Amino acid sequence: MPLYEYVCGGCGATFDMLRSFSKADEPAPCPACHAQISKRAISRFAAHVHGSDGATTSVAGGGSCAGCASGSCAGCHH
Ligand SMILES: [Zn+2]
């Protein structure tokens, strides 16, 4: 079962929870205040996308080039 990260809409706490894929987007009970109004945070898995060429590119880096890791393209001259 995949591990998902949630942000509580009541107290703002973040917590991880193992859930089935079909229930990933359902609100999870907050372990701190027990409110069921949490939202799923961007998981660590979703922080990376797989390009068509098979390369893994970091979304957070903001780079549009799959040929360099820095995002500035200073190394690959794109
Ligand atoms: Zn809470």
GROMACS .gro file of C-alpha atoms and ligand atoms in nm:
model
   79
    1MET     CA    1   0.000   0.000   0.000
    2PRO     CA    2   0.140   0.341  -0.090
    3LEU     CA    3   0.222   0.600   0.171
    4TYR     CA    4   0.041   0.930   0.131
    5GLU     CA    5   0.099   1.261   0.303
    6TYR     CA    6  -0.192   1.470   0.425
    7VAL     CA    7  -0.234   1.822   0.559
    8CYS     CA    8  -0.506   1.868   0.820
    9GLY     CA    9  -0.754   2.143   0.738
   10GLY     CA   10  -0.835   2.188   1.105
   11CYS     CA   11  -0.504   2.223   1.286
   12GLY     CA   12  -0.260   2.232   0.996
   13ALA     CA   13  -0.072   1.922   1.103
   14THR     CA   14   0.090   1.706   0.840
   15PHE     CA   15   0.092   1.331   0.869
   16ASP     CA   16   0.161   1.023   0.663
   17MET     CA   17  -0.086   0.743   0.617
   18LEU     CA   18  -0.082   0.413   0.437
   19ARG     CA   19  -0.391   0.388   0.224
   20SER     CA   20  -0.515   0.198  -0.073
   21PHE     CA   21  -0.487   0.377  -0.403
   22SER     CA   22  -0.865   0.411  -0.439
   23LYS     CA   23  -0.891   0.597  -0.108
   24ALA     CA   24  -0.591   0.823  -0.158
   25ASP     CA   25  -0.797   1.134  -0.224
   26GLU     CA   26  -1.046   1.079   0.054
   27PRO     CA   27  -0.999   1.287   0.370
   28ALA     CA   28  -0.790   1.109   0.629
   29PRO     CA   29  -0.854   1.142   1.003
   30CYS     CA   30  -0.602   1.375   1.166
   31PRO     CA   31  -0.406   1.203   1.444
   32ALA     CA   32  -0.380   1.532   1.633
   33CYS     CA   33  -0.735   1.671   1.628
   34HIS     CA   34  -0.926   1.386   1.460
   35ALA     CA   35  -1.084   1.618   1.206
   36GLN     CA   36  -1.158   1.448   0.877
   37ILE     CA   37  -1.101   1.752   0.660
   38SER     CA   38  -0.746   1.685   0.557
   39LYS     CA   39  -0.616   1.727   0.208
   40ARG     CA   40  -0.362   1.508   0.041
   41ALA     CA   41  -0.028   1.679   0.010
   42ILE     CA   42   0.199   1.630  -0.286
   43SER     CA   43   0.356   1.294  -0.222
   44ARG     CA   44   0.724   1.231  -0.249
   45PHE     CA   45   0.653   1.005  -0.544
   46ALA     CA   46   0.463   1.271  -0.734
   47ALA     CA   47   0.746   1.520  -0.685
   48HIS     CA   48   0.915   1.366  -0.983
   49VAL     CA   49   0.778   1.307  -1.329
   50HIS     CA   50   0.907   1.063  -1.582
   51GLY     CA   51   0.989   1.212  -1.917
   52SER     CA   52   0.913   1.043  -2.244
   53ASP     CA   53   1.278   0.954  -2.277
   54GLY     CA   54   1.277   0.778  -1.944
   55ALA     CA   55   1.465   1.047  -1.760
   56THR     CA   56   1.344   1.158  -1.422
   57THR     CA   57   1.302   1.531  -1.393
   58SER     CA   58   1.241   1.722  -1.073
   59VAL     CA   59   0.928   1.935  -1.097
   60ALA     CA   60   1.039   2.151  -0.807
   61GLY     CA   61   1.354   2.243  -0.994
   62GLY     CA   62   1.155   2.428  -1.256
   63GLY     CA   63   1.384   2.324  -1.537
   64SER     CA   64   1.228   2.251  -1.873
   65CYS     CA   65   1.527   2.059  -1.999
   66ALA     CA   66   1.563   1.686  -1.937
   67GLY     CA   67   1.929   1.697  -2.026
   68CYS     CA   68   2.054   1.875  -1.718
   69ALA     CA   69   1.988   1.835  -1.350
   70SER     CA   70   2.036   2.192  -1.237
   71GLY     CA   71   1.747   2.345  -1.428
   72SER     CA   72   1.958   2.630  -1.553
   73CYS     CA   73   2.077   2.445  -1.862
   74ALA     CA   74   2.423   2.591  -1.806
   75GLY     CA   75   2.571   2.247  -1.845
   76CYS     CA   76   2.391   2.128  -2.155
   77HIS     CA   77   2.349   2.461  -2.340
   78HIS     CA   78   1.980   2.420  -2.419
   79ZN      ZN   79  -0.572   1.820   1.276
   0.00000   0.00000   0.00000
